[in-house]
Each structure stands twice: as structure tokens, then as C-alpha cells.
Amino acid sequence: MDKRNQRQVRKRGAPSLVADYKLLPGVPDEMLDAAGQIRPSWAPLISALDELGHEELGGRFERADQYLRDAGVYYRKYDGAEGKERAWPLAHVPLILDESEWLTITHGLTQRAELLETIVADIYGTNTLVQRGLLPPELIARNDEFLRPMVGVRPASGHFLHFCAFELGRGPDGGWWVLGDRTQAPSGAGFAVENRVATTRALSDIYGEMHVHRLAGFFRGFRDALTGIATDGRVGILTPGQHNETYFEHAYIARYLGFTLLEGEDLVVDNSQVMVRTVSGLQPISVLWRRMDASFVDPLELRYDSHIGTPGLTEALRQGTISMVNALGTGILETRAFSAFMPNLCRALTGRELELPSIATWWCGGAAERQHVIDNFDTMMVGSAFATGLAIEDQRGTVVGGALPEAERQALRARLEAEGGRFVGQEQVQLSTAPVYVGGKLEPRPMTLRVYAARTRDGWTVMPGGFARVGSTQDSTAIAMQRGGQAADVWVVSKQPVERVTLLPTEGEKLVRMSSGSLPSRAADNLIWLGRYAERCEAMVRILRAYNARLAEISNTDQAILKDTRAYLDGIGVDAEVPLPPGLLAAIDSAVHSASQIRDRFSPDGWLALTDLRKTARSFSQRVLPGDDATRAMTVLLRKLAGFSGLVHENMYRFAGWRFLEIGRRLERGIQIAHSVAWCTRKGAPEGALDLLLEVGDSVMTHRRRYAVSAGVNSYVDLLVLDPLNPRSVRFQIAELYQQLEQLPGGLEDGHLSMAAKAALTLDTELRVTEPEDMTTSKINRLGIEIGNLAGLIADAYFV
């Protein structure tokens, strides 16, 4: 025994993971070869995991989970009609595949991608496959995924398919099957990257020693291919929006590749040209990577009830002014019945057999095939011919004949006889199992492998990995995320060191800079409101802290200053008698909601700070008491708000997006300060109101240093309304507003200011020449209203 093995035994002091695992019934199909021995590609990982031991592994896997939580990685799980954000379910042990085996998969999927391209080009082109009898006409004509408006439309890029995913399963003989093709809007590639990051956080030392192929080269090739077909250099990712189950991935990929994340409302078709509504006006875009189902893309020619599409996109495709990835209508290739015809189609179109076979499928529209399904009814999975999901996941529409009660069996048999063209029969799938770390042991779970292929300038390339979906139980139907499945990273390992590819530019590559005015109007609107809600939260927290501090010192809650503060808070929708009032929690939720709609423009640190603020506020709302307890809680929230603001202010590039966020902050702070000054300096304000005002305005020390001890009301007005050097004064906010508005697209053109910039300059000029004694309560209140009017002018200029 060498020193390394001696060290392992001493460190473990317990049976190995593999020994524990072998005590369980069954064997780990993916880990063991036909002889029951550990596959050579798995041996280094299992040995390293054994050396770490259960306690160390548990800590490492927790760090991986913590990374995913900190990065805000989630998917949306639907419970009925309502979707809820759930943490991404990482299976910590990666799936290991040898480079030679991966080469076989790569060749098979490249062949399949080319075959699918030929098929869909024929369906929307000459239709010779139907004429030759290779495809039944009803499989197309009765298919909801067949989009008649796209017939005869040749993609501007010259290709229908650019990005595909394939669901693979390993059979008992060790070979791979294709369980399903994903050509509509394949999801998960971004999650694959996050799986890799999280897994390597836990197993960085092991990862570094095993020569694992990197993922960045795959994404770089696809990014370059898309920018290559973009006639204007602009590529967008078209998302259904934040309520989609994989919206996080849409935002992540947009940020990762440097593309613009767009929703249907961001686009308009003008004279058959697709334009983006930006803060600089309409700007053309020539490539859209579609992440929504095709029928929702255009309510004018496809689904009239779609609220997430853009009218006219179909006509733009017809005119060749936009390239869609993938082309509209390619979802027909996902139809389950197509699997029955893939072997013959491959032989007829290429003269070769499928290198990766499809799961055995029989379309019941043919007499012989229908009879075969009926004869083997008890062992067949029977479902809709036009379904697009995997049969093993379809719990509503797919059944195993032998599992049905007798009456339902007879009814389904009768339907097969009467309307066989609506059904397919598929053999039951026995999935191989992958190891999952559960309670200190590796347990077997059924597994499918999702692999991605992208069309690049050099042809199809396959991501060296993808991700494995593993079940939460031994049930094969539980691999879906919606049913508790987990996702494991996939390591394609080599015997030799691999190239360290990144997305960074190569030497000599042409530098392309995006215009600051390319910010979509919807994103700018959300940035403004994010800034406003953050400042609104801070204003509420400061007032509530001052109120509760006084409440802790004054036993009589009817004291004038307390009653007066409660009245002010009531006026802004905050119940001061509740330590963490619903109005404050609603403002925090609104800030998170605005940020969630611009995740592609928001740093992970900023998002973490904001969600941590919400989490802390909600926890306080359950246990904080009025008075001193609430005062301390508000101080904690104030620090977290300051941390969020600091992260955003210091780390965000001074692009148009930052300017709109800054404008939102200045608008809201100006409004809040103006109204609080007017309230606390009005005639009849109770004793202590001015002290409370300085505390809320965070200007206590400045006031003491700048003014005499006996200074009157005018000193408060001077400091918090007219002082150009006080970052809490109204004038300071207006000066900042003017500076940012002037820098926006259209803010200053040919020496002429925009309407919003003019209004800000006018307010700033008025305050410059105003003396404190001239600022009456009504004038200060009016100042707050005028600042609010600026928001309307900004909206008119950039969002309408």
C-alpha cells in the first residue's frame, strides 16, 4: 500500500463510499463497467471522494449550495397555476464520461442535428418527404406545432436550426439512446454553466487533476456565430419574461455572452424591420435567440391571445430582415411521433443508419404498427402522437397499458382502433443510474443526459458536458425538475491536459463597443423604479428609526412628537404602530420586483444584497417589538440598504443604465426630503420636530458645525433644501438630476436641452437665487411636486 492509500485509510476511518454503495441493492450503472468494476474514468473521482471523507464532503457540498443561493440561481416550480421560485437543485456528484465515449456521442448528435435541419427545411419548403411517403401528411397537417404562416419562408441565416438539445438515456447494453429532441427553445445551457461553477467550488482540487473539458469554448463559438450573422452587430435574447420557469437562465446567458435580454414589448416592427425600443429611440436588431414557444411570438399571425409577443415578427421573417434562433415552426421536430420515422428518414436522406438510435416508437396511424402496439399493449407506453415532452415524464397523457384498470384498458384499445393516428406506442425505458450523495452514501438514481449542440462558423459543435438530470427517487418519472429531480454537472475527462478556453477576446480580435443608448426602454424604466424604491425604503426606515427611538424614551405614546410622526407616516402609507409595517415590506418587495426584471443588468452581488435585505426585513417582522428593539432593527436595515446602494454606485459601469438608476434615486430622495422638511418646519409643528428632521436627513453633525446653536428654522431649511454641498439637500438632488439628464441620449443635442433637463435646470436656478426665509411650507411642498413632475417628463422622453 503506497503512502497515498495509507493516508486515505487513516483519514477515513470508515468504509469507502463505493463499499457503502455496494451494500445497496443494484449497481451504479454509470460507475461500473460490464464486469462490475469501477470504470477507469470514475476511479480518480471516487478515490478522491473517499480520501476527503463524509464530514469534509458534507462541508464542501454545502459550500456549493451556498454559492448557488448567493448567486440567486433558481427555477420556477409550478404548483397549479401559480409558480414559485425554488433553489436550483444541484446533485453534487458529477457524471463522468470518458473522452472517447463522448466522441461517439458527438458524432451521433452532429449527424442527428443535420438530419433534423434537412427534415424541417423540407416541411416548410418543397414537402418532398410527404410526397415520397416518408412522413404521413396528417402528422404535419394536424400538428399544433406546424405553423402554416411559415411555409415557404426561408430563414435569412440560411438555416432553420442553430441551437438544439438532446435528451439521452443509456440502455442496459451500455449504449446511448435519444429519448427526445429539443428544437423549440432548448433550455438549460446556462444552468449547465452554473452547475460547473458550483461543482468546481466544492471539488476544485479534484477537478484540476482530472483534465475536464471546459465549456467556454462552446459558448464562444456560438456567440461568434450569432454575431457573424447579425447584419448590424446586434443580437438579442427573446424571453417570455420573469414568470417563465427558466428566466434566471435567460438573464444569465444574456449577461454571460453580452447579448441584450428582450421581451416582446421591447420590440416593434416598423416597415418589416424589427426595432428595439431604446432610450435613444428605435434601433434595429437583426438576430433574436428565441427562448419562448414559437406560437406566442406574433399575436398578429400566430396566437392572437399572446400577450408576450410582438405583432409583425412573422412578416419580418418573411421579408428576411431578422434571423430567428431557432426558426419559427421548428418545434414540430419535438413531436413524439417523429421518433418512429427517424431511422427510415436517416437511411433515405443520408444513406446511413442513425449513429445514436431513437427510443423504439410506433406511430399507430399505420395498420401494422397499430397492431404491434395493441399486441404488446401491457408493456407499452401509450401517449399522444403530437406530445412534445418525454414519455417518462408525461404523467397526464402517457400511460403503461398494463397499469390501467380493465375498463380503461378496453377504452384505450378502442381509441387506438378508431383513431390510431393520434397515438404512439413506445417501449418502456429502463434508465441507467447515476450516483447521488445521500446521507454519506452514494445511492443509485435514474438519469438522463441533456446535451447541447450549436451551429458555429465551422459547423455543429457539441458542448463537452451539458448536465445530467437525476431522479429524486428510484422512479424514472421523477427526473423532471417539476417533480423533484436534480441536476448534476457532467465532466468529459481526458487522459491529457485540456485547453483552458475563455470568453475573453483573442489577440488581434476587433474591438466592438456598444452604444450607451442601446439600453431598452423597459430596462431603463425598471432601473429608475429600482432607484426610487430603494430610496423610498431608506426614507421610511430613517423615519421609523427616529420614531421608535423616541418611543423608547417616552412612556406617553400621546406625546405630541409621536402623534405628529405617526400622522406623517400614515400620510405615506406606513403604520408606525407596527414595528415592521406592511408599507415598508411592500416597498422592499417592489424594489426586488424591479430588480428581478433586469437581472441581466444587475450584478450578482447587488442582487444578493437586495434579497438579503428582504429576507432580513421579513424575519424582523415576525419578532421585533416597538421601541428600542425596533430601533436596532431599523439600524440593521439601514446598513443593508447602504450596502446595496454602495455596491450599485461603486461597481456599476457609468452607462445609460447607471444614469437611470441614479436618476431614480435622486428623484425619490428629493421628493422625500422636500416633504419631510415641509412637514417638520410648518407652523404648529410640535417641539422636537426639527431635531427629528435632522436625524431623518442624516445631517445632525453638519448642522451643529455649520450653524450657531441658537439657529432657527431657516437654518434647517438652508441645510436640507438649499445647500449645494449637502448630499441630503433637495438642491443637491436637483443638481445631480440635471447632470444625469444632460448626459442621457437626447439630453443635450446641438446645444438644446431636453424638456426634462430644462425643467431640472429651471428648478436648480430657482433654488440658487432663493433665500431660506423665502421658502415657505407651501413652496417646499410645491418643490417636491415639481420634482415628481420631472419623472413624467423623463417617461415621456424615454418610455412612451
PDB file of C-alpha atoms in Angstrom, residues 238-241 263-265 292 296-297 306-310:
ATOM      1  CA  LEU A 238     -36.100  36.970 -26.626  1.00  0.00           C
ATOM      2  CA  THR A 239     -37.583  35.879 -23.295  1.00  0.00           C
ATOM      3  CA  PRO A 240     -41.198  35.416 -22.194  1.00  0.00           C
ATOM      4  CA  GLY A 241     -40.329  37.330 -19.031  1.00  0.00           C
ATOM      5  CA  GLU A 263     -39.211  40.880 -24.048  1.00  0.00           C
ATOM      6  CA  GLY A 264     -41.921  41.142 -26.665  1.00  0.00           C
ATOM      7  CA  GLU A 265     -42.902  44.626 -25.517  1.00  0.00           C
ATOM      8  CA  MET A 292     -40.235  31.313 -25.952  1.00  0.00           C
ATOM      9  CA  PHE A 296     -46.503  33.144 -28.780  1.00  0.00           C
ATOM     10  CA  VAL A 297     -44.049  35.229 -30.788  1.00  0.00           C
ATOM     11  CA  SER A 306     -50.432  36.058 -26.787  1.00  0.00           C
ATOM     12  CA  HIS A 307     -49.525  38.968 -24.534  1.00  0.00           C
ATOM     13  CA  ILE A 308     -45.778  38.357 -24.706  1.00  0.00           C
ATOM     14  CA  GLY A 309     -45.192  38.550 -28.447  1.00  0.00           C
ATOM     15  CA  THR A 310     -44.612  41.313 -30.984  1.00  0.00           C
TER      16      THR A 310
END
